[in-house]
CSV table of C-alpha atoms and ligand atoms in Angstrom, one decimal:
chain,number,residue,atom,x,y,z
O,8,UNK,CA,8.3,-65.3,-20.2
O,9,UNK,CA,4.8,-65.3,-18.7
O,10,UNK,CA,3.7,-63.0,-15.9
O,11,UNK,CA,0.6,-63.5,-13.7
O,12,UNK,CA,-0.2,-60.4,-11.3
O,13,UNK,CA,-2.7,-61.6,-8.5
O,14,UNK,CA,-3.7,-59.5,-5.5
O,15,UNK,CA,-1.9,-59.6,-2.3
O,16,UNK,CA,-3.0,-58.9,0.7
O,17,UNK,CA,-0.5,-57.0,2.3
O,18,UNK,CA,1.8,-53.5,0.7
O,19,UNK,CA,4.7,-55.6,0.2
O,20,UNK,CA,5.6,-56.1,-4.0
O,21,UNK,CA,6.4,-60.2,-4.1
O,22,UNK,CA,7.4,-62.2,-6.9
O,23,UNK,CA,7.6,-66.5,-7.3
O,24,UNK,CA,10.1,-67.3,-10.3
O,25,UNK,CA,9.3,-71.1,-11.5
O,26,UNK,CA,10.8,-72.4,-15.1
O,27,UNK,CA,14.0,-70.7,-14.9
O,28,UNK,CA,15.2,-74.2,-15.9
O,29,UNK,CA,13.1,-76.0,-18.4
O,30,UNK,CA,13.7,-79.1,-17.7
O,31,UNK,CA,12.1,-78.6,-13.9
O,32,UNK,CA,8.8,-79.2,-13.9
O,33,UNK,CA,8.0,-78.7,-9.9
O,34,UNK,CA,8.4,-74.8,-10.2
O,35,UNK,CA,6.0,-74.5,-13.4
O,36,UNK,CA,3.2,-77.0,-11.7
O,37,UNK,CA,3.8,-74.6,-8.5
O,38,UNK,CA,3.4,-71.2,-10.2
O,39,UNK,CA,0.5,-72.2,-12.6
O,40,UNK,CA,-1.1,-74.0,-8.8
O,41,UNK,CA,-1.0,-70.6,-7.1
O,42,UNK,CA,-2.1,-69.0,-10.3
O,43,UNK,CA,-5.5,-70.6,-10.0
O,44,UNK,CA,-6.0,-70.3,-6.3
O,45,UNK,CA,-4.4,-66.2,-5.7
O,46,UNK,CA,-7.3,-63.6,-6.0
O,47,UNK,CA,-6.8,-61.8,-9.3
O,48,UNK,CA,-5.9,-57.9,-9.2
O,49,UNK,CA,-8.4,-55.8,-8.0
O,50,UNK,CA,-8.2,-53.4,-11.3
O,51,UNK,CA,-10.2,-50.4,-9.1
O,52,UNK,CA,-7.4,-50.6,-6.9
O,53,UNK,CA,-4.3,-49.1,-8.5
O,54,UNK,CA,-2.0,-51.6,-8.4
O,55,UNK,CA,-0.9,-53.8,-11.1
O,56,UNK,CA,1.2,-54.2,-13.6
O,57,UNK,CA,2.5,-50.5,-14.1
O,58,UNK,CA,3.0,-49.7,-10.4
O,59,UNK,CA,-0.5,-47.5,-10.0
O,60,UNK,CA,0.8,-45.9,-7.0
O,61,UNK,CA,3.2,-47.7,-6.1
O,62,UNK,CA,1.6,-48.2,-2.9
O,63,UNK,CA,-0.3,-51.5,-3.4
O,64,UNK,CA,1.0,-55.1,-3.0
O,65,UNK,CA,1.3,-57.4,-5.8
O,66,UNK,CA,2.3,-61.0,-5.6
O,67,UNK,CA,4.1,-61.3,-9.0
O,68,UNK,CA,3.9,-65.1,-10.3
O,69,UNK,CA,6.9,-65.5,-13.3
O,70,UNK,CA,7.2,-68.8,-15.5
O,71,UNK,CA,10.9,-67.9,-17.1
O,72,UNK,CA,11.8,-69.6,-19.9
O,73,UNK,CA,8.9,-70.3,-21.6
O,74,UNK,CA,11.0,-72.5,-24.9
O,75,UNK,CA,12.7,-74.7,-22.2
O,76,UNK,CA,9.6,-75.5,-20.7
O,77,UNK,CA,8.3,-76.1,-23.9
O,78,UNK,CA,11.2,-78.7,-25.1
O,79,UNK,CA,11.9,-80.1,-21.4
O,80,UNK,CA,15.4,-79.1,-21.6
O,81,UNK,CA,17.0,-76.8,-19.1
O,82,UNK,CA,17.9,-74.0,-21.7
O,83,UNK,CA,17.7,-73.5,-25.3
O,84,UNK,CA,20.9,-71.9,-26.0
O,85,UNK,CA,22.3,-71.1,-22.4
O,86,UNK,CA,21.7,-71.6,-18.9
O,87,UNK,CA,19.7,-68.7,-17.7
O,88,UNK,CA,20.4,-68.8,-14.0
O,89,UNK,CA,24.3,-68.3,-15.5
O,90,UNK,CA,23.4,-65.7,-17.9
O,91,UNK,CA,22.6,-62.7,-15.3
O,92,UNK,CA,22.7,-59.5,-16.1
O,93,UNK,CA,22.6,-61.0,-19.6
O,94,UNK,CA,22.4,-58.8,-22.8
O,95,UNK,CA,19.5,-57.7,-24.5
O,96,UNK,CA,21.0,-57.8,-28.0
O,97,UNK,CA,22.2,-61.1,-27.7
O,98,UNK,CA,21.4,-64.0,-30.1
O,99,UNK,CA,21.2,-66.4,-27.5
O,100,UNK,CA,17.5,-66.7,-26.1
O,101,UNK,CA,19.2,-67.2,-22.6
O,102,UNK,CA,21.3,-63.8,-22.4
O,103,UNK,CA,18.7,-61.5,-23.7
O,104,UNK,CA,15.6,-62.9,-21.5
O,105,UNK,CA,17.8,-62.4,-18.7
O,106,UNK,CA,17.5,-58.7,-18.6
O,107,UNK,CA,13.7,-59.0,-19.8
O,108,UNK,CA,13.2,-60.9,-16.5
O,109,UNK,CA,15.4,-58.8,-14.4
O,110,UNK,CA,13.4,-55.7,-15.4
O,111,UNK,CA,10.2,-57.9,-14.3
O,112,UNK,CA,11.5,-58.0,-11.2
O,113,UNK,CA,12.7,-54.2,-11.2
O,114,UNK,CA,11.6,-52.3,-7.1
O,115,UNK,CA,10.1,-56.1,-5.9
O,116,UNK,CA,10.5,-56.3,-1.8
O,117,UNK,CA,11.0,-59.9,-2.2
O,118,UNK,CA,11.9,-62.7,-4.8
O,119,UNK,CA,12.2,-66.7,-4.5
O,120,UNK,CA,13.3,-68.4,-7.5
O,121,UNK,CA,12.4,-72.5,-7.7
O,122,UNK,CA,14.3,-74.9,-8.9
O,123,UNK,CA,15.1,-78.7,-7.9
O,124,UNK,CA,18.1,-81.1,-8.3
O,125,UNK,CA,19.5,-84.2,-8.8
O,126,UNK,CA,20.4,-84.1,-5.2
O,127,UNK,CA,19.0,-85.9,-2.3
O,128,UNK,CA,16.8,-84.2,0.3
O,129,UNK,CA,16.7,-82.3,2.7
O,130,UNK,CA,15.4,-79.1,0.6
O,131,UNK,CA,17.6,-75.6,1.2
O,132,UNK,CA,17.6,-71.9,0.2
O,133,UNK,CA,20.6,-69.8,-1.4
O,134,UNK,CA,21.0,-66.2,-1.0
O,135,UNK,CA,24.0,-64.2,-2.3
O,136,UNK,CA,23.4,-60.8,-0.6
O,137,UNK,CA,21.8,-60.8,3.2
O,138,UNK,CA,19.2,-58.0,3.4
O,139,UNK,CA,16.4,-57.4,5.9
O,140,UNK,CA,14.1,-59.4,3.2
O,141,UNK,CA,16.6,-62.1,2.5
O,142,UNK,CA,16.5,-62.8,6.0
O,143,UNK,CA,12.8,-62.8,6.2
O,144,UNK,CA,12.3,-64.9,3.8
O,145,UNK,CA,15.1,-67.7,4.4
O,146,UNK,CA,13.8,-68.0,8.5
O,147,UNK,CA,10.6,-68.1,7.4
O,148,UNK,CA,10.8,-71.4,4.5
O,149,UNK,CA,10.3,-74.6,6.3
O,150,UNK,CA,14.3,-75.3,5.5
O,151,UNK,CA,16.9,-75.9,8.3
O,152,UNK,CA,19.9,-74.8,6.2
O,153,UNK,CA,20.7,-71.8,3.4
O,154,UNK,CA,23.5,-71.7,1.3
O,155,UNK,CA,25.5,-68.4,1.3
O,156,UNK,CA,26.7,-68.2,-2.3
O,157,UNK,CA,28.4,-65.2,-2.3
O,158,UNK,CA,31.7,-65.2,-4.0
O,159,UNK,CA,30.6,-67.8,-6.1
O,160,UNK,CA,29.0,-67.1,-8.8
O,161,UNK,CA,27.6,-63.6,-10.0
O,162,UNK,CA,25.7,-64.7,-12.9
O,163,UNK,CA,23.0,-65.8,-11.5
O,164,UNK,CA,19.4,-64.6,-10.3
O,165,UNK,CA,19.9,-64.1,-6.7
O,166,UNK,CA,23.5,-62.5,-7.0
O,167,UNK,CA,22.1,-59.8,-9.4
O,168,UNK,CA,18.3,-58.9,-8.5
O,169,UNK,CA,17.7,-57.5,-5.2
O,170,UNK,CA,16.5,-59.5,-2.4
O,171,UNK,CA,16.2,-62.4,-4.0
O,172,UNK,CA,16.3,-65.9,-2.6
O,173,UNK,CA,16.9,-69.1,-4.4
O,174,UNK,CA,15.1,-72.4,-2.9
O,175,UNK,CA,16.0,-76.0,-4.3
O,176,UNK,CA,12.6,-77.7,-3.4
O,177,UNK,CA,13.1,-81.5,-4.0
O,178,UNK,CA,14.6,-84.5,-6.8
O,179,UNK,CA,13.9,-83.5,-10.1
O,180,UNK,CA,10.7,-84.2,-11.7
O,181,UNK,CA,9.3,-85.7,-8.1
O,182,UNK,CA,5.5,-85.3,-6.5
O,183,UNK,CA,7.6,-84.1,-3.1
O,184,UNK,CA,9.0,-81.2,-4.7
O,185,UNK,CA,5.5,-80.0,-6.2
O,186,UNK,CA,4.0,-80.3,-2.4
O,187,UNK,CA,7.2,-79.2,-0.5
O,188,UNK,CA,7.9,-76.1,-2.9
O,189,UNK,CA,4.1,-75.3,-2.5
O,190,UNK,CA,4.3,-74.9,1.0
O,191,UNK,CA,6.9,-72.9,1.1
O,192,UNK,CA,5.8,-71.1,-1.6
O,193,UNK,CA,3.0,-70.2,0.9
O,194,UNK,CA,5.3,-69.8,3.8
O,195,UNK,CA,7.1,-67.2,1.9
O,196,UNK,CA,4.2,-65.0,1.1
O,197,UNK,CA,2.7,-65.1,4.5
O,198,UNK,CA,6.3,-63.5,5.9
O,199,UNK,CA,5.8,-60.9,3.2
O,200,UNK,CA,2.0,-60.2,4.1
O,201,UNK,CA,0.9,-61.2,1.4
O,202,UNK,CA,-1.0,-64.0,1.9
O,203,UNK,CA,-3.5,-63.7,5.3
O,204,UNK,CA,-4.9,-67.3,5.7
O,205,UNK,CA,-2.4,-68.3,8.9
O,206,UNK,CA,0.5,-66.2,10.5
O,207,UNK,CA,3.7,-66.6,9.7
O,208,UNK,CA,6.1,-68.3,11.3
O,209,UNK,CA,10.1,-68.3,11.4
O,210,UNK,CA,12.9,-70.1,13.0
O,211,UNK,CA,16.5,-70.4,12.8
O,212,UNK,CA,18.3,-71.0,9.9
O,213,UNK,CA,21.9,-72.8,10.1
O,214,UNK,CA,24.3,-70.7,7.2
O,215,UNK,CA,26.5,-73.1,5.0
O,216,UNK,CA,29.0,-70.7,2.9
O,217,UNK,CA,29.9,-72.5,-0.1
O,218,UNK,CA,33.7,-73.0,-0.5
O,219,UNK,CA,34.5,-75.1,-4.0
O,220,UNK,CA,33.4,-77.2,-6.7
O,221,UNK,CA,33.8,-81.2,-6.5
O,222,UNK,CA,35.2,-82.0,-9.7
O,223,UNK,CA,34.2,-85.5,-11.3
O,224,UNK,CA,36.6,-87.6,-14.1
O,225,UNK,CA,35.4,-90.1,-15.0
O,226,UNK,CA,34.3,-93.5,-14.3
O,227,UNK,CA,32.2,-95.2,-11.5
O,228,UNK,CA,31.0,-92.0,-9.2
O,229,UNK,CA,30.5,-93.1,-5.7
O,230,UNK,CA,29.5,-90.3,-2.9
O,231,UNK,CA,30.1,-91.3,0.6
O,232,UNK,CA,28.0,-88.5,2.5
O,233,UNK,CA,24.4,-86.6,1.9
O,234,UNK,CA,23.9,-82.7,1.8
O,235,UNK,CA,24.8,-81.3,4.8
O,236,UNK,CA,25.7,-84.1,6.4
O,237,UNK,CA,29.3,-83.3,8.2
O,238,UNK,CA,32.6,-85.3,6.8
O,239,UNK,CA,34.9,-86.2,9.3
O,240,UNK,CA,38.1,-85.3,8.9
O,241,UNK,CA,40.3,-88.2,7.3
O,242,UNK,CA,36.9,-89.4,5.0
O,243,UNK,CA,36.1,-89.9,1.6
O,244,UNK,CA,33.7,-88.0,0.4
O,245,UNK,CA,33.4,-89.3,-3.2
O,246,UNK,CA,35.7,-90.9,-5.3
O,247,UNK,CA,35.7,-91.8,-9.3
O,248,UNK,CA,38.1,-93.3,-11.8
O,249,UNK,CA,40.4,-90.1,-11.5
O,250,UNK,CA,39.7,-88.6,-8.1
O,251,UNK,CA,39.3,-89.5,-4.6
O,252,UNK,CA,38.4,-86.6,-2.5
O,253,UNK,CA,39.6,-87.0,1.2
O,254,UNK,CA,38.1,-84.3,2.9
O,255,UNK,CA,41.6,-83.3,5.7
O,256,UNK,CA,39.8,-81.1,7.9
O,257,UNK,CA,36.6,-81.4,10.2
O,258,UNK,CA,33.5,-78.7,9.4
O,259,UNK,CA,33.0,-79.4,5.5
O,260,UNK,CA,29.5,-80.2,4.9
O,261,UNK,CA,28.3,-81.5,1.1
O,262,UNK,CA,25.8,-79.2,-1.2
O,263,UNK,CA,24.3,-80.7,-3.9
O,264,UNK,CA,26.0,-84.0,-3.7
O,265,UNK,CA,24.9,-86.4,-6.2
O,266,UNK,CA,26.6,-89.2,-8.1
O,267,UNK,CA,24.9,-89.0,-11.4
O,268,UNK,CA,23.8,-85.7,-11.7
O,269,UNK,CA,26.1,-83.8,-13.1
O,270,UNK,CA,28.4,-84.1,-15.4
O,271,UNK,CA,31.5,-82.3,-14.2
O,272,UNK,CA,31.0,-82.3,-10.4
O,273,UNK,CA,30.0,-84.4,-7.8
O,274,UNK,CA,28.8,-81.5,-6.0
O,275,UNK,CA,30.0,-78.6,-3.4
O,276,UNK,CA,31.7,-78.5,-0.3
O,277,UNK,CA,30.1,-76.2,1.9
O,278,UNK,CA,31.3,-74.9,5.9
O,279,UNK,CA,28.5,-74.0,8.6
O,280,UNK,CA,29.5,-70.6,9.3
O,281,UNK,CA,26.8,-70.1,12.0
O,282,UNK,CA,22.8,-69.2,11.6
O,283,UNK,CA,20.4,-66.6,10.8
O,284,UNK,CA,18.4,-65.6,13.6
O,285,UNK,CA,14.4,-64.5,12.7
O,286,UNK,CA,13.2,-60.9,12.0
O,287,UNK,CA,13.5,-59.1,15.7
O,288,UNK,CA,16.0,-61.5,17.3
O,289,UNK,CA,19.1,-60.0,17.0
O,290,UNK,CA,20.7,-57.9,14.5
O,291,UNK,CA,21.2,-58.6,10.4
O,292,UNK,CA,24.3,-60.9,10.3
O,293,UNK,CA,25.3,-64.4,10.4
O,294,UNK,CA,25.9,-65.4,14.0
O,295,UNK,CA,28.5,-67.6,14.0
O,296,UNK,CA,28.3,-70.9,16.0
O,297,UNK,CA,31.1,-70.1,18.7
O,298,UNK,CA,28.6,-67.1,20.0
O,299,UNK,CA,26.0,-69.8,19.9
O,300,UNK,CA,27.6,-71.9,21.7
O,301,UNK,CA,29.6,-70.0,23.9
O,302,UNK,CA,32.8,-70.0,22.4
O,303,UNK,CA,33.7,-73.2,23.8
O,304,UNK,CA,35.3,-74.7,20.7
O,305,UNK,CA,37.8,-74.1,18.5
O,306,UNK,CA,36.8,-73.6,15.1
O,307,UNK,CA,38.0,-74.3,11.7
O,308,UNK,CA,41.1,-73.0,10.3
O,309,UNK,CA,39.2,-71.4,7.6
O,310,UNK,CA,41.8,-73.3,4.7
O,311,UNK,CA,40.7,-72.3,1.0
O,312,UNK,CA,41.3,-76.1,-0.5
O,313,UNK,CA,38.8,-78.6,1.9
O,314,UNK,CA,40.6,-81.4,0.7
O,315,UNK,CA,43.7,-83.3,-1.1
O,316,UNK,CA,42.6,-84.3,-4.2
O,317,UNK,CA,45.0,-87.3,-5.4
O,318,UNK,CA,43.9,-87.6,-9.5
O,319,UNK,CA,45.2,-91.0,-10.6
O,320,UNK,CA,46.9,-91.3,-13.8
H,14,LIG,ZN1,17.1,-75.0,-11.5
């Protein structure tokens, strides 16, 4: 793991986590780009790496898994962003940086951790726990949706440290996601005050809870509909040699969908459960869209299983 402290200009303590998986190069290219152009610490000033005061602002730059990066592979023994709190006496390299990173990250008022996919645009943020930060920093990234991923997983980075948001930048290994994730690399520290050059701004921010895994068997993979983009009841939305997944009710949106990359899934079904509204506008909660809109519709039923998944033999 490889810190870089620069000077912030603001009180706030911030952190950007690139190289949490190895094999993604737009978060390292992104951390070791802000690395040049940040101000170094100000060593008169207190701040730093053991805390001074306390009372300074630090913008933390992080690049994770330093082995990964190395070998281009997304983890050497196990996937980090699966391996929170992780162990420190733990053979695997995975498991015992996790709580080497975690403690890196120890009193920070804000985190965002970048990775990219095998997805299609249009990049999004995922938060587990909504706190005043969280919601600071997701309506202030240039992204139109964030992915509550609570109840999904509690393993990874933004379900375990505190105030923490996840951003999926761009494809895998594309120029876009070095220039998108830059910007709202940017974007993010000028919410936190800690980077002066412009003021920051924020808009609203539609929530997608995260409901289920798309399993994939085996065979041709074909996916019928992007991320975000909503199913109508009745539709495919992907299909293989062993499943087809008829999505039976209206309101699922796709996360992550892609045909070829991943092994085991085709992706996520998500549900918009409503939107964050910007620091000052209203209070710290997920409004949902029938207050939004007046409550002029029905609404889902709210069904655990999205869809009727017919496996062939
Ligand atoms: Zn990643």
């Amino acid at each position: 793991m490889q810190t870089i402290d620069r000077e912030s200009a603001g009180s706030a303590r911030v952190a950007i986590v690139g190289g949490i998986h190895g094999d993604e190069p737009a978060g390292v290219r992104i951390v070791e780009r802000l690395a040049a152009e940040l101000p170094p610490l100000d060593p008169s000033d207190g701040g730093g790496i053991d805390g001074g005061t306390g009372s300074e602002g630090l913008v933390r730059l992080i690049l994770a898994n330093e082995p990964a990066i190395e070998a281009e592979t997304r983890y050497t023994d196990a996937d980090l962003n699966r391996s929170f709190p992780g162990d420190a006496d733990s053979e695997e390299y995975e498991r015992a940086l996790a709580p080497r990173l975690a403690a890196a990250l120890e009193g920070f008022d804000a985190v965002l951790a970048l990775h990219t996919s095998h997805s299609a645009p249009p990049p999004f943020a995922i938060f587990s726990d909504l706190t005043a930060s969280v919601r600071r920093t997701v309506t202030g990234l240039p992204v139109d949706h964030v992915v509550d991923a609570s109840g999904l997983r509690s393993t990874t980075l933004d379900s375990t440290i505190p105030h923490t948001v996840s951003i999926e930048v761009g494809r895998q290994g594309s120029e876009e996601a070095v220039e998108f994730g830059y910007e709202a690399c940017l974007a993010f520290l000028r919410v936190h005050g800690a980077l002066a050059d412009e003021p920051p701004t924020f808009s609203e921010t539609t929530v997608v809870k995260g409901s289920e895994e798309v399993p994939k068997g085996g065979g041709e993979p074909h996916v019928h509909f992007a991320n975000f983009e909503a199913i109508p009841a009745g539709a495919v939305f992907a299909e293989d040699d062993v499943y087809t997944h008829r999505v039976e009710e209206s309101g699922v949106v796709p996360i992550l969908a892609s045909e070829n990359g991943y092994d085991d899934i085709f992706g996520m079904y998500g549900r918009v459960t409503g939107v964050l509204k910007p620091p000052g506008e209203g209070d710290l909660r997920v409004y949902s869209r029938d207050e939004r809109r007046g409550a002029d519709e029905s609404g889902e039923t709210g069904e655990n299983s999205a869809d009727r998944s017919e496996r062939a033999e």
